Short mmCIF file of N, CA and C in Angstrom, two decimals:
data_model
loop_
_atom_site.label_atom_id
_atom_site.label_comp_id
_atom_site.label_asym_id
_atom_site.label_seq_id
_atom_site.Cartn_x
_atom_site.Cartn_y
_atom_site.Cartn_z
N MET A 1 3.01 -72.91 -76.81
CA MET A 1 4.06 -72.13 -76.16
C MET A 1 3.54 -71.74 -74.77
N SER A 2 4.40 -71.84 -73.77
CA SER A 2 3.99 -71.49 -72.42
C SER A 2 3.87 -69.97 -72.29
N PHE A 3 3.15 -69.56 -71.27
CA PHE A 3 2.95 -68.13 -71.03
C PHE A 3 4.28 -67.41 -70.86
N SER A 4 5.20 -67.97 -70.03
CA SER A 4 6.47 -67.28 -69.77
C SER A 4 7.31 -67.17 -71.04
N LYS A 5 7.35 -68.22 -71.85
CA LYS A 5 8.11 -68.15 -73.10
C LYS A 5 7.50 -67.13 -74.05
N ASP A 6 6.17 -67.07 -74.06
CA ASP A 6 5.48 -66.10 -74.91
C ASP A 6 5.83 -64.67 -74.49
N VAL A 7 5.80 -64.42 -73.20
CA VAL A 7 6.12 -63.08 -72.68
C VAL A 7 7.57 -62.74 -72.96
N LEU A 8 8.48 -63.68 -72.68
CA LEU A 8 9.90 -63.41 -72.91
C LEU A 8 10.23 -63.20 -74.37
N SER A 9 9.49 -63.83 -75.26
CA SER A 9 9.76 -63.67 -76.69
C SER A 9 9.44 -62.26 -77.18
N LYS A 10 8.71 -61.49 -76.40
CA LYS A 10 8.35 -60.12 -76.77
C LYS A 10 9.50 -59.14 -76.52
N PHE A 11 10.49 -59.54 -75.72
CA PHE A 11 11.61 -58.66 -75.39
C PHE A 11 12.81 -59.02 -76.25
N PRO A 12 13.39 -58.04 -76.89
CA PRO A 12 14.58 -58.33 -77.71
C PRO A 12 15.76 -58.69 -76.81
N TYR A 13 16.55 -59.64 -77.24
CA TYR A 13 17.74 -60.04 -76.50
C TYR A 13 18.96 -59.50 -77.22
N GLU A 14 19.83 -58.86 -76.47
CA GLU A 14 21.07 -58.35 -77.04
C GLU A 14 22.23 -59.00 -76.32
N GLU A 15 23.26 -59.32 -77.06
CA GLU A 15 24.48 -59.85 -76.45
C GLU A 15 25.08 -58.77 -75.56
N PRO A 16 25.61 -59.15 -74.39
CA PRO A 16 26.23 -58.14 -73.53
C PRO A 16 27.46 -57.53 -74.21
N SER A 17 27.66 -56.25 -73.98
CA SER A 17 28.80 -55.55 -74.59
C SER A 17 30.10 -56.00 -73.91
N ASP A 18 31.21 -55.75 -74.59
CA ASP A 18 32.52 -56.06 -74.02
C ASP A 18 32.73 -55.28 -72.72
N GLU A 19 32.26 -54.04 -72.69
CA GLU A 19 32.40 -53.21 -71.49
C GLU A 19 31.65 -53.84 -70.31
N LEU A 20 30.45 -54.34 -70.55
CA LEU A 20 29.68 -54.99 -69.49
C LEU A 20 30.38 -56.26 -69.02
N LEU A 21 30.88 -57.06 -69.93
CA LEU A 21 31.58 -58.29 -69.56
C LEU A 21 32.83 -57.99 -68.74
N GLU A 22 33.55 -56.93 -69.10
CA GLU A 22 34.73 -56.52 -68.32
C GLU A 22 34.34 -56.08 -66.92
N ALA A 23 33.24 -55.35 -66.81
CA ALA A 23 32.77 -54.89 -65.50
C ALA A 23 32.37 -56.08 -64.62
N ILE A 24 31.71 -57.06 -65.21
CA ILE A 24 31.32 -58.25 -64.46
C ILE A 24 32.55 -59.00 -63.98
N ALA A 25 33.54 -59.14 -64.85
CA ALA A 25 34.78 -59.81 -64.47
C ALA A 25 35.49 -59.06 -63.35
N GLU A 26 35.46 -57.73 -63.40
CA GLU A 26 36.08 -56.92 -62.36
C GLU A 26 35.39 -57.15 -61.01
N VAL A 27 34.08 -57.19 -61.01
CA VAL A 27 33.34 -57.42 -59.77
C VAL A 27 33.63 -58.81 -59.23
N GLU A 28 33.69 -59.81 -60.11
CA GLU A 28 34.00 -61.17 -59.66
C GLU A 28 35.38 -61.22 -59.03
N GLU A 29 36.36 -60.52 -59.62
CA GLU A 29 37.71 -60.46 -59.06
C GLU A 29 37.68 -59.79 -57.68
N MET A 30 36.93 -58.71 -57.56
CA MET A 30 36.85 -58.00 -56.27
C MET A 30 36.21 -58.88 -55.20
N LYS A 31 35.22 -59.68 -55.59
CA LYS A 31 34.57 -60.56 -54.62
C LYS A 31 35.49 -61.71 -54.20
N LYS A 32 36.34 -62.18 -55.11
CA LYS A 32 37.27 -63.27 -54.79
C LYS A 32 38.42 -62.79 -53.92
N ASN A 33 38.84 -61.53 -54.09
CA ASN A 33 40.01 -61.00 -53.39
C ASN A 33 39.69 -59.65 -52.75
N PRO A 34 38.78 -59.60 -51.80
CA PRO A 34 38.39 -58.31 -51.23
C PRO A 34 39.52 -57.60 -50.49
N ASP A 35 40.52 -58.36 -50.04
CA ASP A 35 41.64 -57.74 -49.33
C ASP A 35 42.50 -56.86 -50.23
N LYS A 36 42.37 -56.99 -51.54
CA LYS A 36 43.15 -56.18 -52.48
C LYS A 36 42.50 -54.82 -52.75
N TYR A 37 41.28 -54.61 -52.25
CA TYR A 37 40.52 -53.41 -52.57
C TYR A 37 40.09 -52.69 -51.31
N LYS A 38 40.07 -51.39 -51.38
CA LYS A 38 39.66 -50.58 -50.25
C LYS A 38 38.17 -50.69 -50.04
N GLY A 39 37.77 -50.83 -48.79
CA GLY A 39 36.36 -50.84 -48.44
C GLY A 39 36.03 -49.60 -47.64
N TYR A 40 34.77 -49.28 -47.54
CA TYR A 40 34.35 -48.07 -46.84
C TYR A 40 33.25 -48.38 -45.84
N SER A 41 33.33 -47.74 -44.70
CA SER A 41 32.22 -47.79 -43.74
C SER A 41 31.62 -46.40 -43.59
N ASP A 42 32.22 -45.43 -44.27
CA ASP A 42 31.76 -44.05 -44.21
C ASP A 42 31.53 -43.54 -45.64
N VAL A 43 30.27 -43.27 -45.96
CA VAL A 43 29.94 -42.86 -47.32
C VAL A 43 30.61 -41.53 -47.69
N TYR A 44 30.81 -40.65 -46.73
CA TYR A 44 31.45 -39.37 -47.02
C TYR A 44 32.92 -39.58 -47.40
N GLU A 45 33.59 -40.51 -46.75
CA GLU A 45 34.98 -40.82 -47.10
C GLU A 45 35.04 -41.40 -48.53
N MET A 46 34.08 -42.29 -48.83
CA MET A 46 34.05 -42.88 -50.17
C MET A 46 33.84 -41.80 -51.24
N MET A 47 32.88 -40.90 -51.00
CA MET A 47 32.62 -39.85 -51.99
C MET A 47 33.81 -38.91 -52.12
N ARG A 48 34.48 -38.65 -51.03
CA ARG A 48 35.67 -37.80 -51.07
C ARG A 48 36.74 -38.46 -51.96
N ASP A 49 36.94 -39.77 -51.79
CA ASP A 49 37.93 -40.47 -52.60
C ASP A 49 37.52 -40.51 -54.08
N ILE A 50 36.24 -40.65 -54.34
CA ILE A 50 35.76 -40.71 -55.72
C ILE A 50 35.89 -39.36 -56.41
N LEU A 51 35.53 -38.30 -55.72
CA LEU A 51 35.44 -36.99 -56.34
C LEU A 51 36.74 -36.19 -56.30
N LEU A 52 37.64 -36.53 -55.43
CA LEU A 52 38.88 -35.75 -55.34
C LEU A 52 40.04 -36.44 -56.00
#
């Protein structure tokens, strides 16, 4: 067994949750169609929109 396979075999692998898969799909959609989503150049404006 190679060193990398030996090291990787020490870490348990879990299937990604449905929530994670949905989040990944959402990000992929946002990257494909950025014009459909608001962008920010001012972090304070972004935080205001998130928190209010």
